[in-house]
Short mmCIF file of N, CA and C in Angstrom, two decimals:
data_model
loop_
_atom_site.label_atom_id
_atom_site.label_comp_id
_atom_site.label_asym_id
_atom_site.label_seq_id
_atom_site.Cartn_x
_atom_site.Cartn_y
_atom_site.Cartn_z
N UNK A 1 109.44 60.76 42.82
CA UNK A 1 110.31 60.03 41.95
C UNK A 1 109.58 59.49 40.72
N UNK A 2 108.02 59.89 40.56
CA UNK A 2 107.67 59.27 39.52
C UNK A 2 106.81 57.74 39.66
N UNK A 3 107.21 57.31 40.42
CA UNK A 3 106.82 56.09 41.00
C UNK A 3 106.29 55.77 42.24
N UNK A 4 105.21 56.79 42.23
CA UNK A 4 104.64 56.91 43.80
C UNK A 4 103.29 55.58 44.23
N UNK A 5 103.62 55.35 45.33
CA UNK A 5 102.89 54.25 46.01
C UNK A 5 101.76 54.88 46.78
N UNK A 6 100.51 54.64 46.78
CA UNK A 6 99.49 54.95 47.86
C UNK A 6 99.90 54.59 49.16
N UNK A 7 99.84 56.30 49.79
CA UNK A 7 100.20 55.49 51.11
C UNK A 7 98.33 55.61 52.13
N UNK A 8 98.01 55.09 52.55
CA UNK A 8 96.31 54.58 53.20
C UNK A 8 96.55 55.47 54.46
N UNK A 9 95.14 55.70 54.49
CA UNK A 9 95.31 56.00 56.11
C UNK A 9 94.24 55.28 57.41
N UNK A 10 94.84 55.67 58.17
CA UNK A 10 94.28 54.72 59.42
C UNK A 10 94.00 55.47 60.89
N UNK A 11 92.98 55.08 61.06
CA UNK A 11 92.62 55.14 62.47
C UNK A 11 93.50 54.90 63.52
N UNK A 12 93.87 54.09 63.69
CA UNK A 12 94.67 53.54 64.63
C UNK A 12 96.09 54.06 64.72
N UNK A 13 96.90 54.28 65.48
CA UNK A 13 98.13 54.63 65.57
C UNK A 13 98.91 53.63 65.30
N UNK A 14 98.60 52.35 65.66
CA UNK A 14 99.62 50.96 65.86
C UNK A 14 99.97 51.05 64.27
N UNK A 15 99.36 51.24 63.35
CA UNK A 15 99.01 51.18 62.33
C UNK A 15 100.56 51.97 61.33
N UNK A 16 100.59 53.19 61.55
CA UNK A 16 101.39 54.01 61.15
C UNK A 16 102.59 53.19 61.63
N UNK A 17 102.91 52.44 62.27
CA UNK A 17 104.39 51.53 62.58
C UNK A 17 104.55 50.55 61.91
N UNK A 18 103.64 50.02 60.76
CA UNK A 18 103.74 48.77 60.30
C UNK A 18 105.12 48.83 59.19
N UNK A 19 105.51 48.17 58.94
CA UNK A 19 106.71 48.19 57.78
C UNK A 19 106.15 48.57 56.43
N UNK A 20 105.19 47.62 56.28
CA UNK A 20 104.66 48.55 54.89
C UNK A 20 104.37 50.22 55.11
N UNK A 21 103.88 50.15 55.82
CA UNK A 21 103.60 52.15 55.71
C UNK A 21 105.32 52.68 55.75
N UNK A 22 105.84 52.18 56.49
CA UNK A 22 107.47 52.71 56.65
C UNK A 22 107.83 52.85 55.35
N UNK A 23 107.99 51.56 54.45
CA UNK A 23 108.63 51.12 53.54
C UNK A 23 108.04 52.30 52.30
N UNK A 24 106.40 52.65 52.16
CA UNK A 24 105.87 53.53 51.07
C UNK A 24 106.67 54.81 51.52
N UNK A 25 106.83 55.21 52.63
CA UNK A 25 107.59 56.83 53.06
C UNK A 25 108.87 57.03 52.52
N UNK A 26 109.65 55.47 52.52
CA UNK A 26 111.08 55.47 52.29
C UNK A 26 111.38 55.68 50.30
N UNK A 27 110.15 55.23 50.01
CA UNK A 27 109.90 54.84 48.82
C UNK A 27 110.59 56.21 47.96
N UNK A 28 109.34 56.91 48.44
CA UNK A 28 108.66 58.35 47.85
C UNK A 28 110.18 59.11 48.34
N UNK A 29 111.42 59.27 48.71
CA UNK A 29 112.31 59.84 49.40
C UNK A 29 113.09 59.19 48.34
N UNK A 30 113.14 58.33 47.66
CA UNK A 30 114.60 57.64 46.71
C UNK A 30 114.62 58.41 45.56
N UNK A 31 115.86 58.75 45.11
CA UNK A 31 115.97 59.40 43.56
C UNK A 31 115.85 58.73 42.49
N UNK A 32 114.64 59.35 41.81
CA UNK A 32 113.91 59.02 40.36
C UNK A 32 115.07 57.71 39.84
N UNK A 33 116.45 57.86 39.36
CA UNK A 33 117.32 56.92 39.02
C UNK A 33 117.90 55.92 39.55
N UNK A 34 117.44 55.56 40.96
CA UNK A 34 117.42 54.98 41.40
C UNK A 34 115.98 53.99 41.03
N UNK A 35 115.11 54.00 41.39
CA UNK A 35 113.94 53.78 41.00
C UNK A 35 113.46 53.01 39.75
N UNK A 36 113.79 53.70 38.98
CA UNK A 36 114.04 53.40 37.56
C UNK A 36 114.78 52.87 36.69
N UNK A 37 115.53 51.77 37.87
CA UNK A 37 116.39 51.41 37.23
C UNK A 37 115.93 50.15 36.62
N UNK A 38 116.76 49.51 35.51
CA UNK A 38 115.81 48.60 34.46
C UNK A 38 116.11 47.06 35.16
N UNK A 39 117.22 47.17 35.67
CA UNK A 39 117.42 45.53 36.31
C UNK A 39 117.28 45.70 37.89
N UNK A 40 117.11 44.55 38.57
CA UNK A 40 117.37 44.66 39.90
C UNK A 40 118.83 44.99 40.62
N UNK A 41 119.80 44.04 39.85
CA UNK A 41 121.26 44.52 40.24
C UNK A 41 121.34 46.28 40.04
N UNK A 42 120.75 46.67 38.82
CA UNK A 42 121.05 47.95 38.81
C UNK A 42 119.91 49.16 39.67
N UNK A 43 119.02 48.34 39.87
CA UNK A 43 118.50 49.34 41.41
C UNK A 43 119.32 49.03 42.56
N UNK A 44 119.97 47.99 43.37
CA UNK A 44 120.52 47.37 44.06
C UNK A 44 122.04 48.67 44.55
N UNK A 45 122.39 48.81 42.96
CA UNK A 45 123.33 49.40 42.89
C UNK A 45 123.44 51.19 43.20
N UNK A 46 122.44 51.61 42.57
CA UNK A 46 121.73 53.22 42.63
C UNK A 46 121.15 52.94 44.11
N UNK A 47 120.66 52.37 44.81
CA UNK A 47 119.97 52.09 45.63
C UNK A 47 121.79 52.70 47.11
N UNK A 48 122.19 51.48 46.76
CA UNK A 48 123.41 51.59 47.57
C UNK A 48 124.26 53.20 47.23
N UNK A 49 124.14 53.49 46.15
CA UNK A 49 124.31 54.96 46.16
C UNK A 49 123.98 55.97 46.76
N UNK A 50 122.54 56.19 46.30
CA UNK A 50 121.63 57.04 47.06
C UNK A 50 121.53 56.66 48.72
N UNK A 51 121.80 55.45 49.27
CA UNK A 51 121.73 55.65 50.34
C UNK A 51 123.39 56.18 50.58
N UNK A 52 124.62 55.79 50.09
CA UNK A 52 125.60 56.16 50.74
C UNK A 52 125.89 57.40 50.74
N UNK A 53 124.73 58.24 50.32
CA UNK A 53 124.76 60.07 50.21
C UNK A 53 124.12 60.65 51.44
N UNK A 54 123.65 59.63 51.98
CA UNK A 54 122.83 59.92 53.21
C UNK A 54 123.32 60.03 54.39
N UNK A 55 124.50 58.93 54.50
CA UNK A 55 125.51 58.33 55.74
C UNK A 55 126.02 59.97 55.76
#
């Protein structure tokens, strides 16, 4: 999407369950316009989009 987050890696397995690692996977999966959007209401909004394409 343009807006990619480091995702780390780890030894540990417990590790790969944490919410932050979840949250960078979910990240990298959202559409660029979503993402990019200039206000929060209007990611909020693309956000609720892109997920209701998913349902």
């Amino acid at each position: 999407n343009g807006f990619e987050l480091k995702e780390g890696r780890f030894r540990l397995d417990v590790r790969k369950k944490f919410f932050t690692v979840k949250v960078v996977r979910r990240w990298h999966t959202l559409p660029r316009e979503a993402v990019a959007a200039p206000s929060l209401e209007g990611f909020k909004a693309r956000l609720d989009g892109a997920l209701g394409n998913l349902v």
